[in-house]
PDB file of N, CA and C in Angstrom:
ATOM      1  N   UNK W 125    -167.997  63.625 200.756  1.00 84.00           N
ATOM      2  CA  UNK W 125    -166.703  63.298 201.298  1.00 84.00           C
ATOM      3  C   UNK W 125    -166.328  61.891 200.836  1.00 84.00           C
ATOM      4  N   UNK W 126    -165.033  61.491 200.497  1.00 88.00           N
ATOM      5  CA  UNK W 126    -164.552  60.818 199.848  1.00 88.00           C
ATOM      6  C   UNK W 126    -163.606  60.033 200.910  1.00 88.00           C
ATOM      7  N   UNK W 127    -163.589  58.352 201.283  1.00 90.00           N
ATOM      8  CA  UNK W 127    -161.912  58.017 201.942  1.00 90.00           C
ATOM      9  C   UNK W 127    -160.942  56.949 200.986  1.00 90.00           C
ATOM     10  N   UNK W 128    -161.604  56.771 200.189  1.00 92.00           N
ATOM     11  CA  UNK W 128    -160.368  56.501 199.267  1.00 92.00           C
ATOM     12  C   UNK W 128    -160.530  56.842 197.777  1.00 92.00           C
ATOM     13  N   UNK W 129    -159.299  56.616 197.158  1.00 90.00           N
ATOM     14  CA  UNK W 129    -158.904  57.081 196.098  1.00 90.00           C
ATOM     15  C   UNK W 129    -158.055  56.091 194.596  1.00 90.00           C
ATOM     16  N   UNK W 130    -158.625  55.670 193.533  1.00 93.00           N
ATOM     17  CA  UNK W 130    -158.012  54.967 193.163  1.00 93.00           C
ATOM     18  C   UNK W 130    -157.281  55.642 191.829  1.00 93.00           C
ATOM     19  N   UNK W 131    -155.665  55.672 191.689  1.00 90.00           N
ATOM     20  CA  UNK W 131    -154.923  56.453 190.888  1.00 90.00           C
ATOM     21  C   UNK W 131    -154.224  55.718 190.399  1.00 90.00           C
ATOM     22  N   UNK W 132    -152.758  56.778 189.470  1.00 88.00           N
ATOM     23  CA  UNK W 132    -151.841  56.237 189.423  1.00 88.00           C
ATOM     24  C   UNK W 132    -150.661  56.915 190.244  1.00 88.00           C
ATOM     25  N   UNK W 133    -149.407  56.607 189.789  1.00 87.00           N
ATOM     26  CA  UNK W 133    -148.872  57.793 190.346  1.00 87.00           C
ATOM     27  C   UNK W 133    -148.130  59.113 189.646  1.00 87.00           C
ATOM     28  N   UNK W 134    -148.352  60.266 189.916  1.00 85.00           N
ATOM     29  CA  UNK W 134    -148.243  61.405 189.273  1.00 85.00           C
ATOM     30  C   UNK W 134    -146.759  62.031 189.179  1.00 85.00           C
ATOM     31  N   UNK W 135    -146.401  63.004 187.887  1.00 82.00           N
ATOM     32  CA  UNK W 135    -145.215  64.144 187.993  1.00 82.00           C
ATOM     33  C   UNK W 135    -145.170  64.588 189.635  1.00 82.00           C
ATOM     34  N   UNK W 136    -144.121  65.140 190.057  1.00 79.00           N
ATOM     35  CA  UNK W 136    -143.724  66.326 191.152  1.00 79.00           C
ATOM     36  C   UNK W 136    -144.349  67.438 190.905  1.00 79.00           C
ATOM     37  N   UNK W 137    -145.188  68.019 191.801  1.00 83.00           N
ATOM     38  CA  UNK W 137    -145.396  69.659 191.205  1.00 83.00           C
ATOM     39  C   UNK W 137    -147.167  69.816 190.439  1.00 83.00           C
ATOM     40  N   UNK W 138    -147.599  68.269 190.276  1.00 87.00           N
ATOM     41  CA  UNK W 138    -148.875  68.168 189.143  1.00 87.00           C
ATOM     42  C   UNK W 138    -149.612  68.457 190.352  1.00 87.00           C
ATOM     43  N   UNK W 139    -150.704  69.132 189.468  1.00 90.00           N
ATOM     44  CA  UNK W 139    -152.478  69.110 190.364  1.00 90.00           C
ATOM     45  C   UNK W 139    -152.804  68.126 190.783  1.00 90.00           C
ATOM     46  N   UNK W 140    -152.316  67.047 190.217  1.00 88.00           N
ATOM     47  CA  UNK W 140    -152.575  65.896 190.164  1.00 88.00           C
ATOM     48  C   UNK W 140    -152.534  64.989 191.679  1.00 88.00           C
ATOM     49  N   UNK W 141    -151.229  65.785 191.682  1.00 88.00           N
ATOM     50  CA  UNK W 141    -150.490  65.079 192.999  1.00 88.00           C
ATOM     51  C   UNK W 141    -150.761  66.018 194.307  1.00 88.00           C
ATOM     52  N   UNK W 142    -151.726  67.288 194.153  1.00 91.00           N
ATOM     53  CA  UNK W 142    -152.064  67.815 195.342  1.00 91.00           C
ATOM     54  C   UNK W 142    -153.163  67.091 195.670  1.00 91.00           C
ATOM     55  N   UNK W 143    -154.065  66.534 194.404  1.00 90.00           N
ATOM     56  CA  UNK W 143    -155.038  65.666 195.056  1.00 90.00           C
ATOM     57  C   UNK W 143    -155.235  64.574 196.116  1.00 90.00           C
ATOM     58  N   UNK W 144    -154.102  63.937 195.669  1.00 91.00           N
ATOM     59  CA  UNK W 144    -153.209  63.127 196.235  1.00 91.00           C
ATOM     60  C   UNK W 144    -153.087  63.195 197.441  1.00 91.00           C
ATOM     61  N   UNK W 145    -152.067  64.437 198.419  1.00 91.00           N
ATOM     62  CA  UNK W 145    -151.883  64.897 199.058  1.00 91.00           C
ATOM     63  C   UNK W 145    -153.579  65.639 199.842  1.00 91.00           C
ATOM     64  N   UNK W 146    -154.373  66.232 199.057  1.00 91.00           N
ATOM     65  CA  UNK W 146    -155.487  66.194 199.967  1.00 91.00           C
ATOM     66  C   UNK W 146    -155.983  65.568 200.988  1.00 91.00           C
ATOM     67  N   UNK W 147    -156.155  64.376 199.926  1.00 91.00           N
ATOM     68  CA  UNK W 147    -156.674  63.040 200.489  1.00 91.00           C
ATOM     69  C   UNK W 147    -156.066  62.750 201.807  1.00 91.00           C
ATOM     70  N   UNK W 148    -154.368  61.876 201.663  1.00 91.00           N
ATOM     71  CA  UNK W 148    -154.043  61.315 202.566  1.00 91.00           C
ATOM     72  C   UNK W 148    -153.129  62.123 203.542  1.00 91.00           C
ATOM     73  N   UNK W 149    -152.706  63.166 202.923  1.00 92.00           N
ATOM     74  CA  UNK W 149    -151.924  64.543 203.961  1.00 92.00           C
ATOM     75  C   UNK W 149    -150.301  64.423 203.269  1.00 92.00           C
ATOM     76  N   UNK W 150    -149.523  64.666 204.423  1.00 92.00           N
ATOM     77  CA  UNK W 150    -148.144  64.311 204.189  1.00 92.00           C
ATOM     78  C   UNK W 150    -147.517  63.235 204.054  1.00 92.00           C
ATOM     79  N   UNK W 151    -148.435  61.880 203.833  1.00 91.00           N
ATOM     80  CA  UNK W 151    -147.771  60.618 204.414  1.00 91.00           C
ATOM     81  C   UNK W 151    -147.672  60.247 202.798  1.00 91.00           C
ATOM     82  N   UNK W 152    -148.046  61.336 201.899  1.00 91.00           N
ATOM     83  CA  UNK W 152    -148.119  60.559 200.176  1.00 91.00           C
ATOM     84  C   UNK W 152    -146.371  60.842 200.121  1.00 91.00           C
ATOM     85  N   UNK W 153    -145.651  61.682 201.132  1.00 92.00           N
ATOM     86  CA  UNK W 153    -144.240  61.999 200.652  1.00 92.00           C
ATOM     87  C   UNK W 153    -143.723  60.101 200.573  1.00 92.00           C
ATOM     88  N   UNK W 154    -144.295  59.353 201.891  1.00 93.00           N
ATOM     89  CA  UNK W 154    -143.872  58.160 201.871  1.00 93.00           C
ATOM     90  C   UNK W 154    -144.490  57.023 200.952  1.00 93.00           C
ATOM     91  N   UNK W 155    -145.694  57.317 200.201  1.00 91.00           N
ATOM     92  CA  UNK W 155    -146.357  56.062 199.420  1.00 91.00           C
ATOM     93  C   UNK W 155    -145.142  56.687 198.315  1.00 91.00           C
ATOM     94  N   UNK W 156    -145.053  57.699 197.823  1.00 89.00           N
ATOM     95  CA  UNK W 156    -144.421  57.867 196.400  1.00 89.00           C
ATOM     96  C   UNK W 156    -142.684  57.387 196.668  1.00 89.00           C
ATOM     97  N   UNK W 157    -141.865  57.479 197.884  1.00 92.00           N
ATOM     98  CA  UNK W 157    -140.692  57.024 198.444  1.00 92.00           C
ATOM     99  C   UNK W 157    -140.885  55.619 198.277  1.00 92.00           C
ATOM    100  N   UNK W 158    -141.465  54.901 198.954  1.00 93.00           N
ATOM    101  CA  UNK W 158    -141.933  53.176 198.633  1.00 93.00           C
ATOM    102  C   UNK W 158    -142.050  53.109 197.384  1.00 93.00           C
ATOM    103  N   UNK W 159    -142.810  54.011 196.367  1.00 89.00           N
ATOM    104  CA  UNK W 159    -142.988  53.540 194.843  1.00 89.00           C
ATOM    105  C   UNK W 159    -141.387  54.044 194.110  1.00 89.00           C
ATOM    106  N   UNK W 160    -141.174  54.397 194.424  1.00 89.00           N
ATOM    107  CA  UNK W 160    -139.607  54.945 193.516  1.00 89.00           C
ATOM    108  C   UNK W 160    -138.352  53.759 193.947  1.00 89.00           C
ATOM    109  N   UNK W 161    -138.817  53.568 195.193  1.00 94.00           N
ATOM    110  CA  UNK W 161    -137.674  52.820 195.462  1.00 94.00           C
ATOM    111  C   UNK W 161    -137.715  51.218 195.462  1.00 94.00           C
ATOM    112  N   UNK W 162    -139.186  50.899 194.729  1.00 94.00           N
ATOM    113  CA  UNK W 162    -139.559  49.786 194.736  1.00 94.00           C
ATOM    114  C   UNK W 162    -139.511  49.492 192.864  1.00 94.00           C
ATOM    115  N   UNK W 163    -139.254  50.612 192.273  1.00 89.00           N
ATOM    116  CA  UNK W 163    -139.278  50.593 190.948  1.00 89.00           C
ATOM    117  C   UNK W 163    -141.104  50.597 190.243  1.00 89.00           C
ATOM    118  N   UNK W 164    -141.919  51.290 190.896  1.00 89.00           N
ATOM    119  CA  UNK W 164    -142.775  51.380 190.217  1.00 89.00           C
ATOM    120  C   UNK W 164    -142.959  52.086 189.293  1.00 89.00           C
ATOM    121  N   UNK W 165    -143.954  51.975 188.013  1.00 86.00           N
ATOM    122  CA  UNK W 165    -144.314  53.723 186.825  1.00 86.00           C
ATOM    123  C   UNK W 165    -144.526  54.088 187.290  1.00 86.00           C
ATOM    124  N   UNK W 166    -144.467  55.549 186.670  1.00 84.00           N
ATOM    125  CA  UNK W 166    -145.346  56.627 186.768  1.00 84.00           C
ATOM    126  C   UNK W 166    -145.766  56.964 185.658  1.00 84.00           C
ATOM    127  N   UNK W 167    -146.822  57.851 186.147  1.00 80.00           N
ATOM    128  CA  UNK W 167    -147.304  58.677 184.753  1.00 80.00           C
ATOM    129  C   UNK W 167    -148.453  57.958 184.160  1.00 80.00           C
ATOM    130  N   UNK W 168    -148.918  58.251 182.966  1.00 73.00           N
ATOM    131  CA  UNK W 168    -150.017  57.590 182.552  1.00 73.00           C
ATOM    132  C   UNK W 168    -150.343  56.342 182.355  1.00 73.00           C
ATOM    133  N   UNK W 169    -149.206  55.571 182.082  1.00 76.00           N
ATOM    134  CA  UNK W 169    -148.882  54.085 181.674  1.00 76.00           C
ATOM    135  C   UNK W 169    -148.231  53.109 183.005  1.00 76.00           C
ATOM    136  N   UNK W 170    -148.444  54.147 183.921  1.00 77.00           N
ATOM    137  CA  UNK W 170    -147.530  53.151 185.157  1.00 77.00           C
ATOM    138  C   UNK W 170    -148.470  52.572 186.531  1.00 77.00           C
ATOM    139  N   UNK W 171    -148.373  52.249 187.316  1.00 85.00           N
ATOM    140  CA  UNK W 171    -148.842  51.223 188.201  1.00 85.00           C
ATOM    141  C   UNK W 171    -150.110  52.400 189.194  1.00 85.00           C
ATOM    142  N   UNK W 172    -151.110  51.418 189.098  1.00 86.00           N
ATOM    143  CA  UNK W 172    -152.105  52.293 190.137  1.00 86.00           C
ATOM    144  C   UNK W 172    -151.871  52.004 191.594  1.00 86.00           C
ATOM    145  N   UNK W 173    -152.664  52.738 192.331  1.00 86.00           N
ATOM    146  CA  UNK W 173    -152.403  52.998 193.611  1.00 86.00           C
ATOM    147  C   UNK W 173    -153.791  53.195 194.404  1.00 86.00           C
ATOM    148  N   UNK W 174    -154.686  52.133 195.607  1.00 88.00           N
ATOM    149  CA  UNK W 174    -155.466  52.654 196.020  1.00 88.00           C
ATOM    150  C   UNK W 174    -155.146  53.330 197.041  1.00 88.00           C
ATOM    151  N   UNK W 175    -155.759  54.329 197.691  1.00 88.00           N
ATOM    152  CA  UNK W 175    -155.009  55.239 198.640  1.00 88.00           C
ATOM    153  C   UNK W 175    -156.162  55.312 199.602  1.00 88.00           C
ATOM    154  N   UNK W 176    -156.284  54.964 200.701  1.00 87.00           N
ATOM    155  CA  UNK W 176    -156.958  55.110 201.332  1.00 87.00           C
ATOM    156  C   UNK W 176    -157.277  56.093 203.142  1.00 87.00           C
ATOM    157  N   UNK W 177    -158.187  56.798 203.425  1.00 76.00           N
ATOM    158  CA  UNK W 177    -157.721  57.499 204.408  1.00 76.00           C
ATOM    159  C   UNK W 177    -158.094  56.444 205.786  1.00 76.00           C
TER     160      UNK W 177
END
């Protein structure tokens, strides 16, 4: 068992991002809302994220 997670942030829809969602539940709808609206990357080249439960 795992409580945190160190990423970046992922497409809509990726495997990627159910992992994501494993981890911390429904509250990744709000880390990725804070990152969009804060102007962070995404994708392979864009800003990491530790995520912690």
């Amino acid at each position: 068992m795992i409580d945190g997670l160190v990423t970046n942030f992922h497409q809509p829809s990726s495997t990627l991002l159910l992992l994501v969602a494993a981890l911390i539940g429904d509250s990744w709808k709000a880390v990725y809302d804070h990152a969009l609206h804060n102007d962070f990357r995404f994708l392979s080249y864009g800003d990491g994220s530790l995520l912690w439960k």
